[in-house]
PDB file of C-alpha atoms and ligand atoms in Angstrom:
ATOM      1  CA  MET A   1       0.000   0.000   0.000  1.00  0.00           C
ATOM      2  CA  ALA A   2       1.046   3.553  -0.531  1.00  0.00           C
ATOM      3  CA  LEU A   3      -0.241   6.976   0.270  1.00  0.00           C
ATOM      4  CA  ARG A   4      -1.518   9.047  -2.645  1.00  0.00           C
ATOM      5  CA  ASP A   5      -1.300  12.814  -2.903  1.00  0.00           C
ATOM      6  CA  ILE A   6      -4.589  14.669  -2.559  1.00  0.00           C
ATOM      7  CA  VAL A   7      -5.524  17.000  -5.416  1.00  0.00           C
ATOM      8  CA  HIS A   8      -6.738  20.368  -4.165  1.00  0.00           C
ATOM      9  CA  GLU A   9      -9.453  22.733  -5.327  1.00  0.00           C
ATOM     10  CA  GLY A  10      -8.278  24.746  -8.311  1.00  0.00           C
ATOM     11  CA  ASP A  11      -6.963  21.676 -10.114  1.00  0.00           C
ATOM     12  CA  LYS A  12      -9.099  21.049 -13.224  1.00  0.00           C
ATOM     13  CA  ILE A  13      -9.131  17.315 -12.560  1.00  0.00           C
ATOM     14  CA  LEU A  14     -11.706  17.917  -9.812  1.00  0.00           C
ATOM     15  CA  THR A  15     -14.148  19.431 -12.319  1.00  0.00           C
ATOM     16  CA  LYS A  16     -14.095  16.515 -14.762  1.00  0.00           C
ATOM     17  CA  LYS A  17     -16.601  13.720 -15.167  1.00  0.00           C
ATOM     18  CA  CYS A  18     -15.024  10.354 -14.408  1.00  0.00           C
ATOM     19  CA  ARG A  19     -15.225   7.344 -16.710  1.00  0.00           C
ATOM     20  CA  PRO A  20     -16.726   4.041 -15.570  1.00  0.00           C
ATOM     21  CA  VAL A  21     -14.430   1.260 -14.373  1.00  0.00           C
ATOM     22  CA  GLU A  22     -14.361  -1.576 -16.876  1.00  0.00           C
ATOM     23  CA  LYS A  23     -11.469  -3.680 -15.595  1.00  0.00           C
ATOM     24  CA  PHE A  24     -11.694  -5.147 -12.101  1.00  0.00           C
ATOM     25  CA  ASP A  25      -8.023  -5.954 -11.914  1.00  0.00           C
ATOM     26  CA  ALA A  26      -5.014  -5.702  -9.606  1.00  0.00           C
ATOM     27  CA  LYS A  27      -4.554  -2.054 -10.533  1.00  0.00           C
ATOM     28  CA  LEU A  28      -8.059  -1.252  -9.250  1.00  0.00           C
ATOM     29  CA  ALA A  29      -7.383  -3.201  -6.040  1.00  0.00           C
ATOM     30  CA  GLN A  30      -4.170  -1.250  -5.554  1.00  0.00           C
ATOM     31  CA  LEU A  31      -5.989   2.056  -6.077  1.00  0.00           C
ATOM     32  CA  LEU A  32      -8.644   1.072  -3.499  1.00  0.00           C
ATOM     33  CA  ASP A  33      -6.034  -0.038  -0.958  1.00  0.00           C
ATOM     34  CA  ASP A  34      -4.064   3.180  -1.436  1.00  0.00           C
ATOM     35  CA  MET A  35      -7.205   5.302  -1.159  1.00  0.00           C
ATOM     36  CA  ALA A  36      -8.177   3.565   2.114  1.00  0.00           C
ATOM     37  CA  GLU A  37      -4.728   4.171   3.557  1.00  0.00           C
ATOM     38  CA  THR A  38      -4.780   7.794   2.424  1.00  0.00           C
ATOM     39  CA  LEU A  39      -8.268   8.325   3.893  1.00  0.00           C
ATOM     40  CA  GLU A  40      -7.177   6.913   7.237  1.00  0.00           C
ATOM     41  CA  VAL A  41      -4.092   9.121   7.435  1.00  0.00           C
ATOM     42  CA  GLU A  42      -6.075  12.200   6.374  1.00  0.00           C
ATOM     43  CA  GLU A  43      -8.836  11.323   8.871  1.00  0.00           C
ATOM     44  CA  GLY A  44     -11.594  11.888   6.346  1.00  0.00           C
ATOM     45  CA  VAL A  45     -14.941  10.111   5.976  1.00  0.00           C
ATOM     46  CA  GLY A  46     -14.726   9.681   2.228  1.00  0.00           C
ATOM     47  CA  LEU A  47     -12.437   9.918  -0.768  1.00  0.00           C
ATOM     48  CA  ALA A  48     -13.067   9.806  -4.505  1.00  0.00           C
ATOM     49  CA  ALA A  49     -10.583   8.680  -7.163  1.00  0.00           C
ATOM     50  CA  PRO A  50     -10.362  12.115  -8.869  1.00  0.00           C
ATOM     51  CA  GLN A  51      -9.078  13.461  -5.538  1.00  0.00           C
ATOM     52  CA  VAL A  52      -5.994  11.314  -6.055  1.00  0.00           C
ATOM     53  CA  GLY A  53      -5.786  12.200  -9.752  1.00  0.00           C
ATOM     54  CA  ILE A  54      -7.620   9.189 -11.202  1.00  0.00           C
ATOM     55  CA  LEU A  55     -10.607   9.972 -13.443  1.00  0.00           C
ATOM     56  CA  ARG A  56     -12.498   6.747 -12.778  1.00  0.00           C
ATOM     57  CA  ARG A  57     -15.821   6.139 -11.018  1.00  0.00           C
ATOM     58  CA  VAL A  58     -14.377   4.869  -7.749  1.00  0.00           C
ATOM     59  CA  CYS A  59     -14.946   6.196  -4.246  1.00  0.00           C
ATOM     60  CA  ILE A  60     -14.746   5.020  -0.661  1.00  0.00           C
ATOM     61  CA  VAL A  61     -16.687   5.977   2.454  1.00  0.00           C
ATOM     62  CA  CYS A  62     -15.806   5.199   6.064  1.00  0.00           C
ATOM     63  CA  VAL A  63     -18.097   6.684   8.689  1.00  0.00           C
ATOM     64  CA  ASP A  64     -18.129   3.772  11.124  1.00  0.00           C
ATOM     65  CA  GLU A  65     -14.957   2.056  12.365  1.00  0.00           C
ATOM     66  CA  GLU A  66     -16.813  -1.205  12.923  1.00  0.00           C
ATOM     67  CA  GLU A  67     -18.267  -1.303   9.441  1.00  0.00           C
ATOM     68  CA  GLY A  68     -14.953  -0.246   7.903  1.00  0.00           C
ATOM     69  CA  VAL A  69     -14.378   1.121   4.436  1.00  0.00           C
ATOM     70  CA  ILE A  70     -17.206   0.834   1.912  1.00  0.00           C
ATOM     71  CA  GLU A  71     -15.822   0.592  -1.609  1.00  0.00           C
ATOM     72  CA  LEU A  72     -18.077   1.888  -4.366  1.00  0.00           C
ATOM     73  CA  ILE A  73     -17.218   1.214  -8.004  1.00  0.00           C
ATOM     74  CA  ASN A  74     -19.473   2.768 -10.666  1.00  0.00           C
ATOM     75  CA  PRO A  75     -21.937   3.888  -7.958  1.00  0.00           C
ATOM     76  CA  GLU A  76     -25.395   5.244  -8.681  1.00  0.00           C
ATOM     77  CA  ILE A  77     -27.867   6.738  -6.242  1.00  0.00           C
ATOM     78  CA  ILE A  78     -31.078   4.836  -6.908  1.00  0.00           C
ATOM     79  CA  GLU A  79     -33.285   6.133  -4.092  1.00  0.00           C
ATOM     80  CA  THR A  80     -33.344   9.055  -1.695  1.00  0.00           C
ATOM     81  CA  SER A  81     -35.721  10.243   1.009  1.00  0.00           C
ATOM     82  CA  GLY A  82     -35.919  13.058   3.513  1.00  0.00           C
ATOM     83  CA  THR A  83     -33.520  15.954   3.877  1.00  0.00           C
ATOM     84  CA  GLN A  84     -30.765  16.980   6.259  1.00  0.00           C
ATOM     85  CA  GLU A  85     -28.997  20.287   6.648  1.00  0.00           C
ATOM     86  CA  GLY A  86     -25.510  20.175   8.089  1.00  0.00           C
ATOM     87  CA  GLY A  87     -21.842  21.021   7.892  1.00  0.00           C
ATOM     88  CA  GLU A  88     -19.669  19.456   5.256  1.00  0.00           C
ATOM     89  CA  GLY A  89     -16.011  19.601   4.298  1.00  0.00           C
ATOM     90  CA  CYS A  90     -13.679  18.001   1.779  1.00  0.00           C
ATOM     91  CA  LEU A  91     -10.062  16.813   1.844  1.00  0.00           C
ATOM     92  CA  SER A  92      -9.573  18.756  -1.403  1.00  0.00           C
ATOM     93  CA  CYS A  93     -10.665  22.012   0.293  1.00  0.00           C
ATOM     94  CA  PRO A  94      -8.716  21.997   3.589  1.00  0.00           C
ATOM     95  CA  ASN A  95     -10.127  23.979   6.514  1.00  0.00           C
ATOM     96  CA  GLU A  96     -13.257  25.018   4.640  1.00  0.00           C
ATOM     97  CA  TYR A  97     -16.683  23.921   5.795  1.00  0.00           C
ATOM     98  CA  GLY A  98     -20.157  24.814   4.656  1.00  0.00           C
ATOM     99  CA  ILE A  99     -23.793  23.971   5.194  1.00  0.00           C
ATOM    100  CA  VAL A 100     -25.109  21.631   2.513  1.00  0.00           C
ATOM    101  CA  ILE A 101     -28.611  20.198   2.232  1.00  0.00           C
ATOM    102  CA  ARG A 102     -28.567  16.483   1.415  1.00  0.00           C
ATOM    103  CA  PRO A 103     -31.086  13.631   1.528  1.00  0.00           C
ATOM    104  CA  MET A 104     -31.387  11.962   4.945  1.00  0.00           C
ATOM    105  CA  ASN A 105     -31.523   8.479   3.423  1.00  0.00           C
ATOM    106  CA  VAL A 106     -29.785   7.257   0.299  1.00  0.00           C
ATOM    107  CA  THR A 107     -29.653   3.882  -1.435  1.00  0.00           C
ATOM    108  CA  VAL A 108     -26.651   3.319  -3.682  1.00  0.00           C
ATOM    109  CA  LYS A 109     -26.183   0.623  -6.275  1.00  0.00           C
ATOM    110  CA  ALA A 110     -22.527  -0.105  -7.016  1.00  0.00           C
ATOM    111  CA  GLN A 111     -20.011  -2.803  -7.819  1.00  0.00           C
ATOM    112  CA  ASP A 112     -17.360  -4.163  -5.472  1.00  0.00           C
ATOM    113  CA  ARG A 113     -13.675  -4.538  -6.362  1.00  0.00           C
ATOM    114  CA  HIS A 114     -14.435  -7.846  -8.089  1.00  0.00           C
ATOM    115  CA  GLY A 115     -17.248  -6.418 -10.222  1.00  0.00           C
ATOM    116  CA  ASN A 116     -20.120  -7.882  -8.190  1.00  0.00           C
ATOM    117  CA  GLU A 117     -23.169  -5.631  -7.928  1.00  0.00           C
ATOM    118  CA  PHE A 118     -24.600  -4.723  -4.542  1.00  0.00           C
ATOM    119  CA  THR A 119     -26.779  -2.090  -2.938  1.00  0.00           C
ATOM    120  CA  VAL A 120     -26.017  -0.246   0.269  1.00  0.00           C
ATOM    121  CA  LYS A 121     -28.167   2.119   2.326  1.00  0.00           C
ATOM    122  CA  GLY A 122     -26.956   5.097   4.259  1.00  0.00           C
ATOM    123  CA  GLU A 123     -28.622   7.389   6.771  1.00  0.00           C
ATOM    124  CA  GLY A 124     -27.404  10.708   8.162  1.00  0.00           C
ATOM    125  CA  LEU A 125     -23.644  11.177   7.837  1.00  0.00           C
ATOM    126  CA  LYS A 126     -23.300   8.051   5.702  1.00  0.00           C
ATOM    127  CA  ALA A 127     -25.953   9.320   3.256  1.00  0.00           C
ATOM    128  CA  ARG A 128     -24.189  12.681   3.175  1.00  0.00           C
ATOM    129  CA  ALA A 129     -20.840  11.009   2.468  1.00  0.00           C
ATOM    130  CA  PHE A 130     -22.301   8.883  -0.339  1.00  0.00           C
ATOM    131  CA  CYS A 131     -23.769  11.984  -2.005  1.00  0.00           C
ATOM    132  CA  HIS A 132     -20.575  14.021  -1.550  1.00  0.00           C
ATOM    133  CA  GLU A 133     -18.274  11.317  -2.954  1.00  0.00           C
ATOM    134  CA  ILE A 134     -20.535  10.416  -5.877  1.00  0.00           C
ATOM    135  CA  ASP A 135     -20.737  14.141  -6.748  1.00  0.00           C
ATOM    136  CA  HIS A 136     -16.918  14.109  -7.057  1.00  0.00           C
ATOM    137  CA  LEU A 137     -17.254  11.501  -9.824  1.00  0.00           C
ATOM    138  CA  ASP A 138     -19.257  14.048 -11.815  1.00  0.00           C
ATOM    139  CA  GLY A 139     -16.788  16.854 -11.149  1.00  0.00           C
ATOM    140  CA  ILE A 140     -18.966  18.496  -8.488  1.00  0.00           C
ATOM    141  CA  LEU A 141     -17.434  19.969  -5.330  1.00  0.00           C
ATOM    142  CA  PHE A 142     -19.548  20.510  -2.200  1.00  0.00           C
ATOM    143  CA  LYS A 143     -18.767  24.230  -2.376  1.00  0.00           C
ATOM    144  CA  SER A 144     -20.992  24.548  -5.436  1.00  0.00           C
ATOM    145  CA  LYS A 145     -23.894  23.306  -3.273  1.00  0.00           C
ATOM    146  CA  VAL A 146     -23.339  25.186  -0.016  1.00  0.00           C
ATOM    147  CA  VAL A 147     -26.112  27.235   1.483  1.00  0.00           C
ATOM    148  CA  ARG A 148     -23.389  29.202   3.259  1.00  0.00           C
ATOM    149  CA  MET A 149     -19.791  28.640   4.338  1.00  0.00           C
ATOM    150  CA  LEU A 150     -19.077  28.258   8.061  1.00  0.00           C
ATOM    151  CA  ARG A 151     -16.991  30.772   9.983  1.00  0.00           C
ATOM    152  CA  PRO A 152     -13.941  29.377  11.846  1.00  0.00           C
ATOM    153  CA  ASP A 153     -15.685  29.811  15.223  1.00  0.00           C
ATOM    154  CA  GLU A 154     -18.591  27.651  14.030  1.00  0.00           C
ATOM    155  CA  ILE A 155     -16.413  24.690  13.126  1.00  0.00           C
ATOM    156  CA  GLU A 156     -16.552  21.846  15.638  1.00  0.00           C
ATOM    157  CA  GLY A 157     -13.297  20.999  17.302  1.00  0.00           C
ATOM    158  CA  ASN A 158     -11.785  24.446  16.673  1.00  0.00           C
TER     159      ASN A 158
HETATM  160 CO1  LIG B 201     -14.705  15.776  -1.120  1.00  0.00          CO
END
């Protein structure tokens, strides 16, 4: 495994639409392993392949230590319900947080690293992370969806 460098806002790669994964090979497995390691070190809840410079429809979400990393290849949101309003940030936009309205519940259809299809449901933070990461695959940053940015004194933990 190896750490990958995070691409920051301003880099055009973050505005591009990613291509579907067609080959479920060792290179994909390596990318997923590296992304998981990078996410852990960066202490984020999600990471999308374009954030490490790869324009493929791959992202990972980890909101629950027990559940571990959820790997989503070619993900699609197939159902949403409810709404939530809350703070959101992004490893590509360090130290910037904003209020974004997202669905409260999301169902995602995706493939695993072997190409097998599955569906996964998320509520609350997990739903928010699914939406945020899948947006990255279409070149969308959370800042384009913020209701308003948070001031430093409003950010938890600061
Ligand atoms: Co992000």
